[in-house]
Short mmCIF file of N, CA and C in Angstrom, two decimals:
data_model
loop_
_atom_site.label_atom_id
_atom_site.label_comp_id
_atom_site.label_asym_id
_atom_site.label_seq_id
_atom_site.Cartn_x
_atom_site.Cartn_y
_atom_site.Cartn_z
N UNK A 13 210.05 224.97 91.13
CA UNK A 13 209.24 224.00 90.26
C UNK A 13 210.27 223.92 88.63
N UNK A 14 211.38 225.83 88.52
CA UNK A 14 211.57 224.71 87.63
C UNK A 14 212.59 223.83 87.55
N UNK A 15 213.45 223.77 89.28
CA UNK A 15 214.66 222.14 89.45
C UNK A 15 213.57 220.76 88.80
N UNK A 16 212.21 221.18 90.14
CA UNK A 16 210.97 219.74 90.31
C UNK A 16 211.24 219.48 88.45
N UNK A 17 210.84 220.66 87.45
CA UNK A 17 210.82 220.03 86.22
C UNK A 17 211.81 219.76 85.14
N UNK A 18 212.76 220.22 85.38
CA UNK A 18 214.40 219.66 84.73
C UNK A 18 214.21 218.31 85.92
N UNK A 19 213.63 217.62 86.34
CA UNK A 19 214.20 216.04 86.59
C UNK A 19 213.20 216.04 85.72
N UNK A 20 211.39 215.79 86.28
CA UNK A 20 211.30 215.72 85.13
C UNK A 20 211.10 215.44 83.66
N UNK A 21 212.27 215.84 83.29
CA UNK A 21 211.90 216.58 81.32
C UNK A 21 213.52 215.62 81.28
N UNK A 22 213.60 214.50 82.41
CA UNK A 22 214.64 213.69 82.52
C UNK A 22 214.27 212.30 83.02
N UNK A 23 213.66 212.16 83.84
CA UNK A 23 212.29 211.00 83.48
C UNK A 23 211.68 210.67 82.36
N UNK A 24 211.46 212.32 81.58
CA UNK A 24 210.10 211.72 80.47
C UNK A 24 210.74 211.15 79.36
N UNK A 25 212.47 211.44 79.08
CA UNK A 25 214.05 212.06 78.44
C UNK A 25 213.44 212.40 76.82
N UNK A 26 212.96 213.46 77.30
CA UNK A 26 211.96 214.68 76.44
C UNK A 26 213.78 214.99 75.55
N UNK A 27 213.68 215.38 74.65
CA UNK A 27 214.87 216.26 73.55
C UNK A 27 215.28 217.33 74.17
N UNK A 28 215.92 217.70 74.03
CA UNK A 28 216.88 218.78 73.80
C UNK A 28 215.81 220.29 73.75
N UNK A 29 215.90 220.14 72.74
CA UNK A 29 214.50 221.58 72.90
C UNK A 29 213.22 221.46 73.43
N UNK A 30 212.51 220.12 73.37
CA UNK A 30 211.80 219.49 74.75
C UNK A 30 211.92 220.05 75.46
N UNK A 31 212.95 219.57 76.00
CA UNK A 31 213.66 219.72 78.13
C UNK A 31 213.81 221.84 77.59
N UNK A 32 213.57 223.18 77.19
CA UNK A 32 214.14 223.58 76.99
C UNK A 32 212.93 224.27 77.02
N UNK A 33 211.77 224.22 76.60
CA UNK A 33 210.36 224.62 76.56
C UNK A 33 209.94 223.88 77.57
N UNK A 34 209.30 223.09 78.14
CA UNK A 34 209.15 222.66 79.56
C UNK A 34 209.86 223.26 80.68
N UNK A 35 211.26 224.00 80.33
CA UNK A 35 211.24 224.39 81.72
C UNK A 35 210.92 225.96 81.80
N UNK A 36 210.49 226.44 80.32
CA UNK A 36 209.99 227.68 80.56
C UNK A 36 208.44 227.58 80.69
N UNK A 37 207.97 226.88 79.92
CA UNK A 37 206.61 226.92 80.37
C UNK A 37 205.42 226.96 81.20
N UNK A 38 206.40 226.60 81.86
CA UNK A 38 205.71 225.02 83.90
C UNK A 38 206.08 226.47 84.32
N UNK A 39 207.39 227.19 84.37
CA UNK A 39 207.62 228.24 85.70
C UNK A 39 207.69 229.22 84.98
N UNK A 40 206.84 229.72 84.37
CA UNK A 40 204.88 230.88 83.40
C UNK A 40 204.53 230.74 84.40
N UNK A 41 203.65 230.01 85.28
CA UNK A 41 203.08 229.54 85.35
C UNK A 41 201.91 229.83 87.08
N UNK A 42 203.35 230.16 87.35
CA UNK A 42 203.66 230.28 89.66
C UNK A 42 202.81 231.55 89.26
N UNK A 43 203.20 232.59 88.51
CA UNK A 43 201.25 233.68 88.99
C UNK A 43 200.04 233.63 89.46
N UNK A 44 199.58 232.87 87.93
CA UNK A 44 198.43 232.63 87.55
C UNK A 44 198.15 231.67 88.57
N UNK A 45 199.64 230.98 88.75
CA UNK A 45 197.40 230.30 90.34
C UNK A 45 197.89 230.77 91.14
N UNK A 46 198.84 231.32 91.84
CA UNK A 46 199.39 232.49 93.08
C UNK A 46 198.15 232.98 93.91
N UNK A 47 197.61 233.77 92.66
CA UNK A 47 197.17 234.71 92.35
C UNK A 47 195.12 234.39 91.93
N UNK A 48 195.22 233.40 91.93
CA UNK A 48 193.96 232.88 92.31
C UNK A 48 193.56 232.00 93.43
N UNK A 49 194.70 231.67 93.65
CA UNK A 49 194.41 230.99 95.24
C UNK A 49 194.13 232.13 96.20
N UNK A 50 195.03 232.90 96.50
CA UNK A 50 194.80 234.42 96.85
C UNK A 50 193.34 234.64 97.22
N UNK A 51 193.61 235.14 95.48
CA UNK A 51 191.45 235.15 95.32
C UNK A 51 190.62 234.68 95.36
N UNK A 52 191.05 233.27 96.36
CA UNK A 52 189.75 232.48 96.33
C UNK A 52 190.43 232.40 99.19
N UNK A 53 191.02 233.06 99.61
CA UNK A 53 191.76 233.45 100.97
C UNK A 53 189.75 233.90 100.57
N UNK A 54 189.69 234.56 102.19
CA UNK A 54 188.64 235.44 102.61
C UNK A 54 189.60 236.53 103.23
N UNK A 55 190.39 236.08 103.82
CA UNK A 55 191.81 237.33 105.17
C UNK A 55 192.12 238.37 103.77
N UNK A 56 192.70 240.11 105.00
CA UNK A 56 193.59 239.90 103.58
C UNK A 56 194.40 239.39 103.46
N UNK A 57 194.66 240.54 102.25
CA UNK A 57 196.14 238.71 101.05
C UNK A 57 197.00 240.02 100.47
N UNK A 58 196.49 241.31 100.76
CA UNK A 58 197.56 242.37 100.16
C UNK A 58 198.41 242.63 100.04
N UNK A 59 200.00 242.16 101.34
CA UNK A 59 200.82 241.79 100.91
C UNK A 59 201.16 240.40 100.46
N UNK A 60 201.12 239.49 100.25
CA UNK A 60 201.00 238.43 99.48
C UNK A 60 200.49 238.90 97.98
N UNK A 61 200.04 239.37 97.75
CA UNK A 61 199.75 239.80 96.32
C UNK A 61 201.17 240.13 96.20
N UNK A 62 201.44 242.11 96.75
CA UNK A 62 202.73 241.94 96.56
C UNK A 62 203.92 241.50 96.35
N UNK A 63 203.76 240.29 97.79
CA UNK A 63 205.52 239.39 97.10
C UNK A 63 205.09 237.93 96.39
N UNK A 64 204.12 237.99 95.69
CA UNK A 64 203.33 237.49 94.23
C UNK A 64 203.81 237.81 93.68
N UNK A 65 204.08 238.80 93.15
CA UNK A 65 204.31 239.84 91.97
C UNK A 65 206.04 239.42 91.44
N UNK A 66 206.23 239.91 93.03
CA UNK A 66 207.83 240.69 93.14
C UNK A 66 208.62 239.39 93.14
N UNK A 67 207.80 238.10 93.44
CA UNK A 67 208.20 236.83 92.49
C UNK A 67 208.70 236.92 91.23
N UNK A 68 207.56 236.89 90.55
CA UNK A 68 207.27 236.37 88.75
C UNK A 68 208.40 238.05 88.51
N UNK A 69 208.17 238.89 88.85
CA UNK A 69 208.71 239.36 88.84
C UNK A 69 210.20 239.10 88.65
N UNK A 70 210.72 239.07 89.00
CA UNK A 70 212.52 238.46 89.80
C UNK A 70 213.31 237.40 88.39
N UNK A 71 211.37 236.27 88.18
CA UNK A 71 211.61 235.13 88.13
C UNK A 71 211.79 234.96 86.72
N UNK A 72 211.31 236.98 86.38
CA UNK A 72 210.97 236.11 84.54
C UNK A 72 212.41 236.81 84.16
N UNK A 73 213.39 238.15 85.07
CA UNK A 73 215.10 238.14 84.75
C UNK A 73 215.76 236.85 85.60
N UNK A 74 215.30 236.18 85.29
CA UNK A 74 216.39 234.96 85.85
C UNK A 74 215.72 233.97 84.47
N UNK A 75 214.27 233.54 84.25
CA UNK A 75 214.39 233.24 82.53
C UNK A 75 215.29 233.61 82.32
N UNK A 76 215.71 234.83 81.60
CA UNK A 76 216.49 236.09 80.88
C UNK A 76 217.90 234.85 80.77
N UNK A 77 218.26 235.43 81.89
CA UNK A 77 218.85 235.16 82.60
C UNK A 77 218.68 233.33 81.78
N UNK A 78 219.06 232.42 82.20
CA UNK A 78 218.75 231.90 81.11
C UNK A 78 219.09 231.02 80.15
N UNK A 79 218.17 231.71 79.63
CA UNK A 79 218.47 232.10 78.16
C UNK A 79 219.48 232.12 76.47
N UNK A 80 220.13 233.42 77.88
CA UNK A 80 221.08 234.54 76.99
C UNK A 80 222.57 232.41 77.83
N UNK A 81 222.46 231.76 78.53
CA UNK A 81 223.31 230.90 79.10
C UNK A 81 222.95 230.40 77.80
N UNK A 82 221.64 229.47 77.27
CA UNK A 82 221.10 228.19 77.21
C UNK A 82 222.09 229.30 75.65
N UNK A 83 221.26 230.00 75.20
CA UNK A 83 221.97 230.30 73.73
C UNK A 83 223.62 230.07 73.42
N UNK A 84 224.05 230.37 74.24
CA UNK A 84 225.98 231.15 73.64
C UNK A 84 225.51 229.22 73.49
N UNK A 85 225.23 228.08 74.81
CA UNK A 85 225.48 227.65 74.45
C UNK A 85 225.18 226.38 73.29
#
């Protein structure tokens, strides 16, 4: 999602500040959507929920890393 949104911001010709905001805001929505989809499935999804939570946790660290790189530039 992060890469897809980076290309979308280039296609939309957004400013640098708007691109940064778009990247972080859109990439943070994955956990809520994933849990909503898993909640609608009538099968046992306990392991899938754990994987989604772990992915979101690592995504927060990655976004923090990207923020520090962007800030230094």
